Amino acid sequence: SVTIDGIRFVADSGKAKELVYDERSRSHNLKEAWICRASANQRKGRAGRTGPGVCFRLYSEEAFNKMAEFSIPEIHKSPLESLCLQIKSLQLGDPRIFPFIDPPEQRRLESAMQTLLGIGCLTSIGDSEDQKKC
């Protein structure tokens, strides 16, 4: 984000464009979604960074209170194939047992590993040394 001197007013729609991954179609879609309360408060802070300011929220207090407190971590929204391949290429072991701070669902890791195996990026799914073809 950029702080611009002289910005005193912010209009917050409460919405943002979000890149969403659809596991079934294996494609990304750009969708409009409600932001979380943390993002709303951050937007509010954009008004008056360098002086007094006002934020106009274009949604009700009830809508604000219904927002999630924080946004969902990217690891739970993004495809995992690239991450799994990177873990393997850095020789950090089996991505399915990697010590993530906030681990993705096991079924999503399994699916990513199966995809990598299916397209020939891995020769096996186990922790043994794989030939890296991708």
PDB file of C-alpha atoms in Angstrom:
ATOM      1  CA  SER A   1       0.000   0.000   0.000  1.00  0.00           C
ATOM      2  CA  VAL A   2       1.010   3.586  -0.531  1.00  0.00           C
ATOM      3  CA  THR A   3       0.531   6.515   1.807  1.00  0.00           C
ATOM      4  CA  ILE A   4      -0.357   9.663  -0.100  1.00  0.00           C
ATOM      5  CA  ASP A   5      -0.148  12.982   1.709  1.00  0.00           C
ATOM      6  CA  GLY A   6      -3.410  14.867   1.834  1.00  0.00           C
ATOM      7  CA  ILE A   7      -5.786  11.883   1.689  1.00  0.00           C
ATOM      8  CA  ARG A   8      -8.440  12.691   4.273  1.00  0.00           C
ATOM      9  CA  PHE A   9     -11.398  10.589   3.145  1.00  0.00           C
ATOM     10  CA  VAL A  10     -11.747   6.891   2.331  1.00  0.00           C
ATOM     11  CA  ALA A  11     -14.890   5.207   0.981  1.00  0.00           C
ATOM     12  CA  ASP A  12     -14.918   1.501   1.917  1.00  0.00           C
ATOM     13  CA  SER A  13     -17.334  -0.749   0.009  1.00  0.00           C
ATOM     14  CA  GLY A  14     -16.485  -3.721   2.230  1.00  0.00           C
ATOM     15  CA  LYS A  15     -15.759  -5.819  -0.857  1.00  0.00           C
ATOM     16  CA  ALA A  16     -12.610  -6.954  -2.641  1.00  0.00           C
ATOM     17  CA  LYS A  17     -11.787  -8.934  -5.759  1.00  0.00           C
ATOM     18  CA  GLU A  18     -10.342 -12.260  -4.722  1.00  0.00           C
ATOM     19  CA  LEU A  19      -8.614 -14.901  -6.821  1.00  0.00           C
ATOM     20  CA  VAL A  20     -10.339 -18.174  -5.921  1.00  0.00           C
ATOM     21  CA  TYR A  21      -9.100 -21.635  -6.885  1.00  0.00           C
ATOM     22  CA  ASP A  22     -11.702 -24.225  -7.885  1.00  0.00           C
ATOM     23  CA  GLU A  23     -10.325 -27.699  -7.173  1.00  0.00           C
ATOM     24  CA  ARG A  24     -12.823 -29.473  -9.428  1.00  0.00           C
ATOM     25  CA  SER A  25     -12.086 -27.458 -12.564  1.00  0.00           C
ATOM     26  CA  ARG A  26      -8.497 -26.750 -11.493  1.00  0.00           C
ATOM     27  CA  SER A  27      -8.836 -23.135 -12.510  1.00  0.00           C
ATOM     28  CA  HIS A  28      -8.750 -19.709 -10.898  1.00  0.00           C
ATOM     29  CA  ASN A  29     -11.710 -17.341 -10.863  1.00  0.00           C
ATOM     30  CA  LEU A  30     -11.840 -13.701  -9.850  1.00  0.00           C
ATOM     31  CA  LYS A  31     -14.773 -13.206  -7.489  1.00  0.00           C
ATOM     32  CA  GLU A  32     -16.075 -10.346  -5.416  1.00  0.00           C
ATOM     33  CA  ALA A  33     -16.171 -11.159  -1.714  1.00  0.00           C
ATOM     34  CA  TRP A  34     -16.667  -9.462   1.629  1.00  0.00           C
ATOM     35  CA  ILE A  35     -13.469  -8.437   3.354  1.00  0.00           C
ATOM     36  CA  CYS A  36     -12.690  -9.383   6.954  1.00  0.00           C
ATOM     37  CA  ARG A  37     -12.901  -7.033   9.936  1.00  0.00           C
ATOM     38  CA  ALA A  38      -9.097  -6.744  10.093  1.00  0.00           C
ATOM     39  CA  SER A  39      -9.042  -5.532   6.470  1.00  0.00           C
ATOM     40  CA  ALA A  40     -11.903  -3.120   7.154  1.00  0.00           C
ATOM     41  CA  ASN A  41      -9.988  -1.656  10.076  1.00  0.00           C
ATOM     42  CA  GLN A  42      -6.859  -1.386   7.947  1.00  0.00           C
ATOM     43  CA  ARG A  43      -8.825   0.468   5.260  1.00  0.00           C
ATOM     44  CA  LYS A  44     -10.177   2.795   7.933  1.00  0.00           C
ATOM     45  CA  GLY A  45      -6.605   3.582   8.904  1.00  0.00           C
ATOM     46  CA  ARG A  46      -5.814   4.714   5.349  1.00  0.00           C
ATOM     47  CA  ALA A  47      -7.801   7.918   5.926  1.00  0.00           C
ATOM     48  CA  GLY A  48      -5.706  10.533   7.608  1.00  0.00           C
ATOM     49  CA  ARG A  49      -2.367   8.780   7.782  1.00  0.00           C
ATOM     50  CA  THR A  50      -0.650  12.151   7.781  1.00  0.00           C
ATOM     51  CA  GLY A  51      -3.442  14.199   9.344  1.00  0.00           C
ATOM     52  CA  PRO A  52      -7.079  13.969  10.482  1.00  0.00           C
ATOM     53  CA  GLY A  53      -9.285  11.795   8.272  1.00  0.00           C
ATOM     54  CA  VAL A  54     -12.643  10.065   7.892  1.00  0.00           C
ATOM     55  CA  CYS A  55     -13.625   6.636   6.583  1.00  0.00           C
ATOM     56  CA  PHE A  56     -17.086   6.214   5.092  1.00  0.00           C
ATOM     57  CA  ARG A  57     -18.144   2.585   5.297  1.00  0.00           C
ATOM     58  CA  LEU A  58     -20.742   1.795   2.646  1.00  0.00           C
ATOM     59  CA  TYR A  59     -22.187  -1.093   4.661  1.00  0.00           C
ATOM     60  CA  SER A  60     -24.029  -1.444   7.949  1.00  0.00           C
ATOM     61  CA  GLU A  61     -22.578  -2.113  11.370  1.00  0.00           C
ATOM     62  CA  GLU A  62     -24.479  -5.415  11.265  1.00  0.00           C
ATOM     63  CA  ALA A  63     -22.624  -6.379   8.044  1.00  0.00           C
ATOM     64  CA  PHE A  64     -19.328  -5.393   9.716  1.00  0.00           C
ATOM     65  CA  ASN A  65     -20.120  -7.587  12.735  1.00  0.00           C
ATOM     66  CA  LYS A  66     -20.925 -10.548  10.439  1.00  0.00           C
ATOM     67  CA  MET A  67     -17.526 -10.326   8.725  1.00  0.00           C
ATOM     68  CA  ALA A  68     -14.906 -12.881   9.669  1.00  0.00           C
ATOM     69  CA  GLU A  69     -12.363 -11.505  12.117  1.00  0.00           C
ATOM     70  CA  PHE A  70      -9.406 -12.393   9.840  1.00  0.00           C
ATOM     71  CA  SER A  71      -9.042 -13.541   6.256  1.00  0.00           C
ATOM     72  CA  ILE A  72      -8.454 -17.201   5.400  1.00  0.00           C
ATOM     73  CA  PRO A  73      -4.708 -17.953   4.987  1.00  0.00           C
ATOM     74  CA  GLU A  74      -3.573 -18.296   1.358  1.00  0.00           C
ATOM     75  CA  ILE A  75      -2.421 -21.880   1.927  1.00  0.00           C
ATOM     76  CA  HIS A  76      -6.089 -22.832   2.393  1.00  0.00           C
ATOM     77  CA  LYS A  77      -7.191 -21.097  -0.818  1.00  0.00           C
ATOM     78  CA  SER A  78      -4.394 -21.795  -3.301  1.00  0.00           C
ATOM     79  CA  PRO A  79      -3.453 -24.872  -5.317  1.00  0.00           C
ATOM     80  CA  LEU A  80      -0.733 -26.869  -3.576  1.00  0.00           C
ATOM     81  CA  GLU A  81       1.061 -28.527  -6.508  1.00  0.00           C
ATOM     82  CA  SER A  82       3.713 -25.822  -6.794  1.00  0.00           C
ATOM     83  CA  LEU A  83       4.280 -25.771  -3.041  1.00  0.00           C
ATOM     84  CA  CYS A  84       4.619 -29.569  -2.890  1.00  0.00           C
ATOM     85  CA  LEU A  85       7.050 -29.555  -5.800  1.00  0.00           C
ATOM     86  CA  GLN A  86       9.118 -26.829  -4.145  1.00  0.00           C
ATOM     87  CA  ILE A  87       9.272 -28.752  -0.852  1.00  0.00           C
ATOM     88  CA  LYS A  88      10.434 -31.842  -2.768  1.00  0.00           C
ATOM     89  CA  SER A  89      12.989 -29.915  -4.853  1.00  0.00           C
ATOM     90  CA  LEU A  90      14.485 -28.341  -1.714  1.00  0.00           C
ATOM     91  CA  GLN A  91      14.754 -31.857  -0.269  1.00  0.00           C
ATOM     92  CA  LEU A  92      12.646 -30.955   2.755  1.00  0.00           C
ATOM     93  CA  GLY A  93      10.956 -34.350   2.779  1.00  0.00           C
ATOM     94  CA  ASP A  94       7.399 -35.436   2.168  1.00  0.00           C
ATOM     95  CA  PRO A  95       5.063 -32.419   1.846  1.00  0.00           C
ATOM     96  CA  ARG A  96       2.282 -34.441   3.477  1.00  0.00           C
ATOM     97  CA  ILE A  97       4.200 -34.413   6.796  1.00  0.00           C
ATOM     98  CA  PHE A  98       5.902 -31.020   6.440  1.00  0.00           C
ATOM     99  CA  PRO A  99       5.571 -28.962   9.680  1.00  0.00           C
ATOM    100  CA  PHE A 100       3.363 -26.164   8.322  1.00  0.00           C
ATOM    101  CA  ILE A 101       2.429 -23.415  10.787  1.00  0.00           C
ATOM    102  CA  ASP A 102      -1.168 -23.628   9.572  1.00  0.00           C
ATOM    103  CA  PRO A 103      -1.351 -26.900   7.617  1.00  0.00           C
ATOM    104  CA  PRO A 104      -3.672 -27.356   4.637  1.00  0.00           C
ATOM    105  CA  GLU A 105      -6.144 -30.227   4.621  1.00  0.00           C
ATOM    106  CA  GLN A 106      -4.472 -33.601   4.181  1.00  0.00           C
ATOM    107  CA  ARG A 107      -6.786 -34.497   1.288  1.00  0.00           C
ATOM    108  CA  ARG A 108      -5.605 -31.392  -0.616  1.00  0.00           C
ATOM    109  CA  LEU A 109      -1.955 -32.351  -0.110  1.00  0.00           C
ATOM    110  CA  GLU A 110      -2.726 -35.901  -1.261  1.00  0.00           C
ATOM    111  CA  SER A 111      -4.523 -34.559  -4.329  1.00  0.00           C
ATOM    112  CA  ALA A 112      -1.612 -32.250  -5.188  1.00  0.00           C
ATOM    113  CA  MET A 113       0.867 -35.115  -4.874  1.00  0.00           C
ATOM    114  CA  GLN A 114      -1.316 -37.355  -7.058  1.00  0.00           C
ATOM    115  CA  THR A 115      -1.505 -34.613  -9.687  1.00  0.00           C
ATOM    116  CA  LEU A 116       2.292 -34.217  -9.693  1.00  0.00           C
ATOM    117  CA  LEU A 117       2.668 -37.967 -10.023  1.00  0.00           C
ATOM    118  CA  GLY A 118       0.092 -38.066 -12.815  1.00  0.00           C
ATOM    119  CA  ILE A 119       1.800 -35.393 -14.913  1.00  0.00           C
ATOM    120  CA  GLY A 120       5.205 -36.953 -14.407  1.00  0.00           C
ATOM    121  CA  CYS A 121       6.780 -34.427 -12.043  1.00  0.00           C
ATOM    122  CA  LEU A 122       7.293 -37.120  -9.411  1.00  0.00           C
ATOM    123  CA  THR A 123       8.234 -40.738  -9.856  1.00  0.00           C
ATOM    124  CA  SER A 124       6.747 -41.732  -6.498  1.00  0.00           C
ATOM    125  CA  ILE A 125       4.829 -40.087  -3.692  1.00  0.00           C
ATOM    126  CA  GLY A 126       6.867 -41.433  -0.797  1.00  0.00           C
ATOM    127  CA  ASP A 127       9.760 -39.678   0.892  1.00  0.00           C
ATOM    128  CA  SER A 128      12.304 -41.433  -1.321  1.00  0.00           C
ATOM    129  CA  GLU A 129      14.396 -39.351  -3.685  1.00  0.00           C
ATOM    130  CA  ASP A 130      12.283 -38.508  -6.731  1.00  0.00           C
ATOM    131  CA  GLN A 131      13.428 -37.695 -10.204  1.00  0.00           C
ATOM    132  CA  LYS A 132      12.441 -34.080 -10.704  1.00  0.00           C
ATOM    133  CA  LYS A 133      11.174 -33.718 -14.260  1.00  0.00           C
ATOM    134  CA  CYS A 134       9.152 -30.490 -13.900  1.00  0.00           C
TER     135      CYS A 134
END
